[in-house]
PDB file of C-alpha atoms in Angstrom:
ATOM      1  CA  UNK A 288     -30.590 104.739 -57.068  1.00 63.00           C
ATOM      2  CA  UNK A 289     -33.041 107.478 -56.288  1.00 71.00           C
ATOM      3  CA  UNK A 290     -35.991 105.307 -55.460  1.00 91.00           C
ATOM      4  CA  UNK A 291     -39.426 107.008 -56.093  1.00 95.00           C
ATOM      5  CA  UNK A 292     -39.259 110.666 -57.121  1.00 96.00           C
ATOM      6  CA  UNK A 293     -42.292 113.002 -57.465  1.00 97.00           C
ATOM      7  CA  UNK A 294     -42.470 116.479 -59.034  1.00 97.00           C
ATOM      8  CA  UNK A 295     -43.521 119.076 -58.285  1.00 97.00           C
ATOM      9  CA  UNK A 296     -43.342 119.231 -54.487  1.00 96.00           C
ATOM     10  CA  UNK A 297     -45.877 121.982 -54.129  1.00 96.00           C
ATOM     11  CA  UNK A 298     -48.507 123.197 -56.595  1.00 97.00           C
ATOM     12  CA  UNK A 299     -51.441 125.619 -56.447  1.00 97.00           C
ATOM     13  CA  UNK A 300     -54.119 125.552 -59.027  1.00 97.00           C
ATOM     14  CA  UNK A 301     -57.192 127.436 -59.813  1.00 97.00           C
ATOM     15  CA  UNK A 302     -60.498 125.530 -60.169  1.00 98.00           C
ATOM     16  CA  UNK A 303     -60.916 124.097 -63.648  1.00 97.00           C
ATOM     17  CA  UNK A 304     -57.235 124.011 -64.455  1.00 97.00           C
ATOM     18  CA  UNK A 305     -55.481 120.874 -65.433  1.00 96.00           C
ATOM     19  CA  UNK A 306     -52.210 119.558 -64.543  1.00 96.00           C
ATOM     20  CA  UNK A 307     -50.033 116.403 -64.465  1.00 97.00           C
ATOM     21  CA  UNK A 308     -48.257 115.187 -61.280  1.00 98.00           C
ATOM     22  CA  UNK A 309     -45.078 113.292 -62.244  1.00 98.00           C
ATOM     23  CA  UNK A 310     -43.834 110.153 -60.652  1.00 97.00           C
ATOM     24  CA  UNK A 311     -40.711 107.964 -61.626  1.00 97.00           C
ATOM     25  CA  UNK A 312     -38.928 105.043 -60.161  1.00 96.00           C
ATOM     26  CA  UNK A 313     -35.598 103.659 -60.960  1.00 93.00           C
ATOM     27  CA  UNK A 314     -35.952 100.232 -59.242  1.00 89.00           C
ATOM     28  CA  UNK A 315     -37.488  98.497 -62.132  1.00 88.00           C
ATOM     29  CA  UNK A 316     -40.589  97.724 -60.285  1.00 88.00           C
ATOM     30  CA  UNK A 317     -43.583  96.417 -62.253  1.00 88.00           C
ATOM     31  CA  UNK A 318     -46.280  97.783 -59.914  1.00 90.00           C
ATOM     32  CA  UNK A 319     -46.916 101.460 -59.280  1.00 93.00           C
ATOM     33  CA  UNK A 320     -49.798 103.325 -57.432  1.00 94.00           C
ATOM     34  CA  UNK A 321     -51.142 106.719 -56.650  1.00 96.00           C
ATOM     35  CA  UNK A 322     -52.594 107.712 -53.266  1.00 94.00           C
ATOM     36  CA  UNK A 323     -54.182 110.772 -51.852  1.00 96.00           C
ATOM     37  CA  UNK A 324     -54.059 111.904 -48.314  1.00 93.00           C
ATOM     38  CA  UNK A 325     -56.439 114.499 -46.826  1.00 92.00           C
ATOM     39  CA  UNK A 326     -55.615 116.251 -43.543  1.00 84.00           C
ATOM     40  CA  UNK A 327     -55.842 114.002 -40.619  1.00 78.00           C
ATOM     41  CA  UNK A 328     -56.879 110.970 -42.659  1.00 79.00           C
ATOM     42  CA  UNK A 329     -55.271 107.747 -43.926  1.00 81.00           C
ATOM     43  CA  UNK A 330     -54.104 107.179 -47.598  1.00 88.00           C
ATOM     44  CA  UNK A 331     -56.717 106.329 -50.149  1.00 91.00           C
ATOM     45  CA  UNK A 332     -55.843 104.570 -53.485  1.00 91.00           C
ATOM     46  CA  UNK A 333     -56.660 106.470 -56.598  1.00 95.00           C
ATOM     47  CA  UNK A 334     -55.298 104.237 -59.463  1.00 95.00           C
ATOM     48  CA  UNK A 335     -52.675 101.647 -59.814  1.00 92.00           C
ATOM     49  CA  UNK A 336     -50.848  99.854 -62.455  1.00 92.00           C
ATOM     50  CA  UNK A 337     -49.608  96.251 -62.704  1.00 88.00           C
ATOM     51  CA  UNK A 338     -47.133  97.119 -65.679  1.00 89.00           C
ATOM     52  CA  UNK A 339     -46.510  99.170 -68.757  1.00 90.00           C
ATOM     53  CA  UNK A 340     -49.906  99.651 -70.648  1.00 92.00           C
ATOM     54  CA  UNK A 341     -52.027  98.276 -67.800  1.00 93.00           C
ATOM     55  CA  UNK A 342     -53.897 100.472 -65.225  1.00 94.00           C
ATOM     56  CA  UNK A 343     -56.902 100.058 -62.904  1.00 93.00           C
ATOM     57  CA  UNK A 344     -58.955 102.129 -60.627  1.00 94.00           C
ATOM     58  CA  UNK A 345     -58.590 102.285 -56.861  1.00 91.00           C
ATOM     59  CA  UNK A 346     -60.989 103.554 -54.150  1.00 90.00           C
ATOM     60  CA  UNK A 347     -61.228 107.189 -55.375  1.00 94.00           C
ATOM     61  CA  UNK A 348     -60.496 107.455 -59.192  1.00 96.00           C
ATOM     62  CA  UNK A 349     -63.046 110.083 -60.182  1.00 95.00           C
ATOM     63  CA  UNK A 350     -61.432 113.206 -61.550  1.00 96.00           C
ATOM     64  CA  UNK A 351     -58.098 111.603 -62.276  1.00 97.00           C
ATOM     65  CA  UNK A 352     -56.585 109.830 -65.254  1.00 97.00           C
ATOM     66  CA  UNK A 353     -53.332 107.698 -65.535  1.00 97.00           C
ATOM     67  CA  UNK A 354     -51.401 106.027 -68.118  1.00 95.00           C
ATOM     68  CA  UNK A 355     -48.222 103.868 -68.031  1.00 96.00           C
ATOM     69  CA  UNK A 356     -46.180 103.975 -71.189  1.00 95.00           C
ATOM     70  CA  UNK A 357     -43.052 102.904 -69.530  1.00 95.00           C
ATOM     71  CA  UNK A 358     -41.926 100.891 -66.501  1.00 93.00           C
ATOM     72  CA  UNK A 359     -40.324 103.936 -64.875  1.00 95.00           C
ATOM     73  CA  UNK A 360     -43.101 106.513 -65.166  1.00 97.00           C
ATOM     74  CA  UNK A 361     -46.590 106.743 -63.910  1.00 97.00           C
ATOM     75  CA  UNK A 362     -48.182 110.299 -64.218  1.00 98.00           C
ATOM     76  CA  UNK A 363     -51.366 111.414 -62.617  1.00 98.00           C
ATOM     77  CA  UNK A 364     -53.464 113.810 -64.503  1.00 97.00           C
ATOM     78  CA  UNK A 365     -56.094 116.185 -62.948  1.00 96.00           C
ATOM     79  CA  UNK A 366     -58.605 116.874 -65.704  1.00 92.00           C
ATOM     80  CA  UNK A 367     -60.391 119.869 -64.207  1.00 96.00           C
ATOM     81  CA  UNK A 368     -59.115 120.774 -60.729  1.00 96.00           C
ATOM     82  CA  UNK A 369     -61.752 121.122 -58.005  1.00 97.00           C
ATOM     83  CA  UNK A 370     -61.253 122.370 -54.418  1.00 96.00           C
ATOM     84  CA  UNK A 371     -62.070 118.810 -53.230  1.00 95.00           C
ATOM     85  CA  UNK A 372     -58.878 117.665 -54.764  1.00 97.00           C
ATOM     86  CA  UNK A 373     -56.800 119.708 -52.501  1.00 96.00           C
ATOM     87  CA  UNK A 374     -54.651 117.019 -50.847  1.00 97.00           C
ATOM     88  CA  UNK A 375     -51.220 115.495 -50.576  1.00 97.00           C
ATOM     89  CA  UNK A 376     -50.452 112.952 -53.285  1.00 98.00           C
ATOM     90  CA  UNK A 377     -48.229 110.066 -52.949  1.00 97.00           C
ATOM     91  CA  UNK A 378     -46.863 107.746 -55.594  1.00 97.00           C
ATOM     92  CA  UNK A 379     -45.549 104.373 -54.757  1.00 94.00           C
ATOM     93  CA  UNK A 380     -43.811 101.408 -56.505  1.00 92.00           C
ATOM     94  CA  UNK A 381     -44.000  97.813 -55.464  1.00 87.00           C
ATOM     95  CA  UNK A 382     -41.168  95.384 -55.300  1.00 77.00           C
ATOM     96  CA  UNK A 383     -42.299  91.981 -56.316  1.00 70.00           C
ATOM     97  CA  UNK A 384     -41.829  89.285 -53.727  1.00 64.00           C
ATOM     98  CA  UNK A 385     -38.839  87.011 -53.502  1.00 62.00           C
ATOM     99  CA  UNK A 386     -39.992  83.598 -53.162  1.00 58.00           C
ATOM    100  CA  UNK A 387     -43.226  83.691 -51.017  1.00 54.00           C
ATOM    101  CA  UNK A 388     -42.159  86.670 -49.036  1.00 61.00           C
ATOM    102  CA  UNK A 389     -44.935  89.090 -50.137  1.00 64.00           C
ATOM    103  CA  UNK A 390     -44.804  92.540 -51.617  1.00 76.00           C
ATOM    104  CA  UNK A 391     -43.032  95.686 -50.255  1.00 82.00           C
ATOM    105  CA  UNK A 392     -44.271  99.084 -51.364  1.00 86.00           C
ATOM    106  CA  UNK A 393     -41.916 102.169 -51.477  1.00 90.00           C
ATOM    107  CA  UNK A 394     -43.487 105.686 -51.426  1.00 94.00           C
ATOM    108  CA  UNK A 395     -42.144 108.975 -52.774  1.00 96.00           C
ATOM    109  CA  UNK A 396     -42.038 112.171 -50.805  1.00 95.00           C
ATOM    110  CA  UNK A 397     -45.374 113.577 -52.000  1.00 96.00           C
ATOM    111  CA  UNK A 398     -46.860 116.431 -53.860  1.00 97.00           C
ATOM    112  CA  UNK A 399     -48.793 118.935 -51.951  1.00 96.00           C
ATOM    113  CA  UNK A 400     -51.675 120.354 -54.133  1.00 97.00           C
ATOM    114  CA  UNK A 401     -53.999 123.267 -53.211  1.00 97.00           C
ATOM    115  CA  UNK A 402     -56.851 123.962 -55.512  1.00 97.00           C
ATOM    116  CA  UNK A 403     -58.439 127.477 -55.036  1.00 96.00           C
TER     117      UNK A 403
ATOM    118  CA  UNK B  61     -58.595  92.582 -47.546  1.00 70.00           C
ATOM    119  CA  UNK B  62     -59.334  91.788 -43.869  1.00 77.00           C
ATOM    120  CA  UNK B  63     -60.336  94.741 -41.762  1.00 87.00           C
ATOM    121  CA  UNK B  64     -57.690  95.783 -39.152  1.00 92.00           C
ATOM    122  CA  UNK B  65     -58.399  97.623 -35.973  1.00 94.00           C
ATOM    123  CA  UNK B  66     -55.799  99.637 -34.088  1.00 96.00           C
ATOM    124  CA  UNK B  67     -55.961 102.056 -31.134  1.00 97.00           C
ATOM    125  CA  UNK B  68     -56.080 105.710 -32.209  1.00 95.00           C
ATOM    126  CA  UNK B  69     -53.176 106.816 -30.235  1.00 96.00           C
ATOM    127  CA  UNK B  70     -50.443 105.647 -27.842  1.00 97.00           C
ATOM    128  CA  UNK B  71     -47.631 107.145 -25.815  1.00 97.00           C
ATOM    129  CA  UNK B  72     -44.259 105.606 -25.056  1.00 96.00           C
ATOM    130  CA  UNK B  73     -41.211 106.767 -23.035  1.00 97.00           C
ATOM    131  CA  UNK B  74     -38.196 107.254 -24.904  1.00 97.00           C
ATOM    132  CA  UNK B  75     -35.733 104.335 -24.586  1.00 96.00           C
ATOM    133  CA  UNK B  76     -38.540 101.935 -23.647  1.00 97.00           C
ATOM    134  CA  UNK B  77     -40.160  99.370 -26.037  1.00 97.00           C
ATOM    135  CA  UNK B  78     -43.304 100.531 -27.883  1.00 98.00           C
ATOM    136  CA  UNK B  79     -45.834  97.740 -28.403  1.00 98.00           C
ATOM    137  CA  UNK B  80     -48.484  98.590 -31.018  1.00 98.00           C
ATOM    138  CA  UNK B  81     -51.390  96.175 -31.278  1.00 97.00           C
ATOM    139  CA  UNK B  82     -53.519  95.351 -34.338  1.00 96.00           C
ATOM    140  CA  UNK B  83     -56.689  93.188 -34.411  1.00 95.00           C
ATOM    141  CA  UNK B  84     -57.365  91.367 -37.703  1.00 93.00           C
ATOM    142  CA  UNK B  85     -59.850  88.710 -36.646  1.00 91.00           C
ATOM    143  CA  UNK B  86     -61.167  88.133 -40.132  1.00 90.00           C
ATOM    144  CA  UNK B  87     -57.787  87.532 -41.787  1.00 90.00           C
ATOM    145  CA  UNK B  88     -57.643  84.749 -44.316  1.00 87.00           C
ATOM    146  CA  UNK B  89     -54.923  82.235 -44.741  1.00 86.00           C
ATOM    147  CA  UNK B  90     -53.255  83.862 -47.620  1.00 84.00           C
ATOM    148  CA  UNK B  91     -53.216  87.373 -46.194  1.00 88.00           C
ATOM    149  CA  UNK B  92     -50.029  88.923 -44.796  1.00 89.00           C
ATOM    150  CA  UNK B  93     -49.825  91.387 -42.098  1.00 92.00           C
ATOM    151  CA  UNK B  94     -47.875  94.463 -42.980  1.00 92.00           C
ATOM    152  CA  UNK B  95     -46.750  97.465 -40.919  1.00 95.00           C
ATOM    153  CA  UNK B  96     -45.966 100.916 -42.431  1.00 94.00           C
ATOM    154  CA  UNK B  97     -45.389 104.085 -40.621  1.00 96.00           C
ATOM    155  CA  UNK B  98     -45.681 107.781 -41.687  1.00 94.00           C
ATOM    156  CA  UNK B  99     -43.759 110.481 -40.115  1.00 93.00           C
ATOM    157  CA  UNK B 100     -45.243 113.855 -40.288  1.00 87.00           C
ATOM    158  CA  UNK B 101     -45.682 115.142 -43.874  1.00 81.00           C
ATOM    159  CA  UNK B 102     -43.418 112.375 -45.314  1.00 91.00           C
ATOM    160  CA  UNK B 103     -44.324 109.334 -47.461  1.00 93.00           C
ATOM    161  CA  UNK B 104     -45.194 106.060 -45.733  1.00 92.00           C
ATOM    162  CA  UNK B 105     -42.151 103.985 -44.862  1.00 93.00           C
ATOM    163  CA  UNK B 106     -42.289 100.121 -44.924  1.00 91.00           C
ATOM    164  CA  UNK B 107     -41.369  98.569 -41.574  1.00 94.00           C
ATOM    165  CA  UNK B 108     -41.997  94.816 -41.614  1.00 92.00           C
ATOM    166  CA  UNK B 109     -44.433  92.018 -42.605  1.00 90.00           C
ATOM    167  CA  UNK B 110     -45.253  88.542 -41.854  1.00 91.00           C
ATOM    168  CA  UNK B 111     -47.608  85.621 -42.527  1.00 90.00           C
ATOM    169  CA  UNK B 112     -47.710  83.521 -39.514  1.00 89.00           C
ATOM    170  CA  UNK B 113     -44.227  83.338 -38.101  1.00 85.00           C
ATOM    171  CA  UNK B 114     -42.676  86.096 -35.869  1.00 92.00           C
ATOM    172  CA  UNK B 115     -40.329  88.251 -37.833  1.00 93.00           C
ATOM    173  CA  UNK B 116     -37.571  90.565 -36.829  1.00 94.00           C
ATOM    174  CA  UNK B 117     -35.591  93.154 -38.829  1.00 91.00           C
ATOM    175  CA  UNK B 118     -33.283  96.067 -38.021  1.00 92.00           C
ATOM    176  CA  UNK B 119     -36.253  98.295 -37.341  1.00 93.00           C
ATOM    177  CA  UNK B 120     -38.862  96.164 -35.526  1.00 96.00           C
ATOM    178  CA  UNK B 121     -40.285  92.786 -34.458  1.00 97.00           C
ATOM    179  CA  UNK B 122     -43.571  91.523 -35.447  1.00 97.00           C
ATOM    180  CA  UNK B 123     -45.345  88.958 -33.175  1.00 97.00           C
ATOM    181  CA  UNK B 124     -48.387  87.267 -34.680  1.00 96.00           C
ATOM    182  CA  UNK B 125     -50.649  85.254 -32.533  1.00 95.00           C
ATOM    183  CA  UNK B 126     -50.962  81.524 -33.391  1.00 94.00           C
ATOM    184  CA  UNK B 127     -54.562  81.917 -34.507  1.00 94.00           C
ATOM    185  CA  UNK B 128     -53.368  84.927 -36.587  1.00 94.00           C
ATOM    186  CA  UNK B 129     -56.230  87.090 -35.393  1.00 94.00           C
ATOM    187  CA  UNK B 130     -53.978  89.692 -33.816  1.00 95.00           C
ATOM    188  CA  UNK B 131     -50.422  91.046 -34.009  1.00 96.00           C
ATOM    189  CA  UNK B 132     -48.115  93.377 -32.206  1.00 97.00           C
ATOM    190  CA  UNK B 133     -45.338  95.552 -33.740  1.00 98.00           C
ATOM    191  CA  UNK B 134     -42.496  96.057 -31.294  1.00 98.00           C
ATOM    192  CA  UNK B 135     -40.073  98.928 -31.517  1.00 97.00           C
ATOM    193  CA  UNK B 136     -37.441  97.696 -28.929  1.00 96.00           C
ATOM    194  CA  UNK B 137     -36.066 100.970 -27.920  1.00 95.00           C
ATOM    195  CA  UNK B 138     -38.230 103.926 -29.046  1.00 96.00           C
ATOM    196  CA  UNK B 139     -36.670 107.312 -29.863  1.00 97.00           C
ATOM    197  CA  UNK B 140     -38.203 110.607 -30.523  1.00 97.00           C
ATOM    198  CA  UNK B 141     -37.694 109.963 -34.104  1.00 95.00           C
ATOM    199  CA  UNK B 142     -40.194 107.026 -33.975  1.00 97.00           C
ATOM    200  CA  UNK B 143     -43.093 109.404 -33.364  1.00 97.00           C
ATOM    201  CA  UNK B 144     -45.316 108.707 -36.294  1.00 97.00           C
ATOM    202  CA  UNK B 145     -48.630 107.078 -37.365  1.00 95.00           C
ATOM    203  CA  UNK B 146     -48.260 103.395 -37.586  1.00 97.00           C
ATOM    204  CA  UNK B 147     -50.524 101.531 -40.112  1.00 95.00           C
ATOM    205  CA  UNK B 148     -51.324  97.802 -39.870  1.00 95.00           C
ATOM    206  CA  UNK B 149     -52.532  96.370 -43.133  1.00 92.00           C
ATOM    207  CA  UNK B 150     -53.763  92.854 -44.055  1.00 90.00           C
ATOM    208  CA  UNK B 151     -53.327  92.040 -47.726  1.00 84.00           C
ATOM    209  CA  UNK B 152     -53.113  89.037 -50.049  1.00 79.00           C
ATOM    210  CA  UNK B 153     -49.796  87.820 -51.453  1.00 66.00           C
ATOM    211  CA  UNK B 154     -50.701  88.659 -55.003  1.00 65.00           C
ATOM    212  CA  UNK B 155     -52.108  92.255 -54.620  1.00 65.00           C
ATOM    213  CA  UNK B 156     -49.340  93.949 -56.141  1.00 62.00           C
ATOM    214  CA  UNK B 157     -49.822  97.719 -56.153  1.00 60.00           C
ATOM    215  CA  UNK B 158     -52.827  98.066 -53.935  1.00 72.00           C
ATOM    216  CA  UNK B 159     -52.624  98.827 -50.234  1.00 77.00           C
ATOM    217  CA  UNK B 160     -55.739  99.853 -48.363  1.00 79.00           C
ATOM    218  CA  UNK B 161     -54.771 102.081 -45.356  1.00 82.00           C
ATOM    219  CA  UNK B 162     -56.906 102.451 -42.276  1.00 83.00           C
ATOM    220  CA  UNK B 163     -56.558 105.203 -39.703  1.00 85.00           C
ATOM    221  CA  UNK B 164     -53.560 103.852 -37.984  1.00 92.00           C
ATOM    222  CA  UNK B 165     -52.191 104.551 -34.494  1.00 96.00           C
ATOM    223  CA  UNK B 166     -50.459 107.792 -33.621  1.00 96.00           C
ATOM    224  CA  UNK B 167     -47.469 106.963 -31.622  1.00 98.00           C
ATOM    225  CA  UNK B 168     -45.966 109.822 -29.553  1.00 97.00           C
ATOM    226  CA  UNK B 169     -42.529 108.973 -28.102  1.00 97.00           C
ATOM    227  CA  UNK B 170     -41.799 111.386 -25.131  1.00 96.00           C
ATOM    228  CA  UNK B 171     -38.597 112.319 -23.466  1.00 95.00           C
TER     229      UNK B 171
END
């Protein structure tokens, strides 16, 4: 059971390039999310998914696309990278509550992206 | 989600209890109080959550006031490895994949 995995760990892009950040989970969680964290700041929600084929926007969705074709995978696409997207990106999957105990979210190790 | 307010930073001596406060005066009846922490450069880690009763697990205890307007996370015997940013979050039961993070409290455990 690897939990939440993210690839790559580090990436450098030039302005205007596109790329996909990969996220996978092996816990059969329905809910998955993407966050970004800028230096010295808290996490901000980019997009999230409540199940395969269903996605929605978070606080800062502009410049990013997501899709969810399987339960396990939730890739994040940068369409045309900009220096403002330099950040650490975290993927998370959420364990549904047992009874009325509430949700628990598990995070991956992060992808450190620099856009020059 | 109810807004939460935490001190920006705190210090704690190694081996002593660390008590991290959180104010959530506008919390609604169906919102849980969650605590996560983030050790430098790592992904956030779930610690504990509760609705209105005090909770304890192998990592920490959570004390929620009777009026639910504030709570305290207690690390009973802090170690240097507990140095991290601690986030208190109020969220509804059915919010699934959404967590809204504030600025958190930077806890420094000192020898």
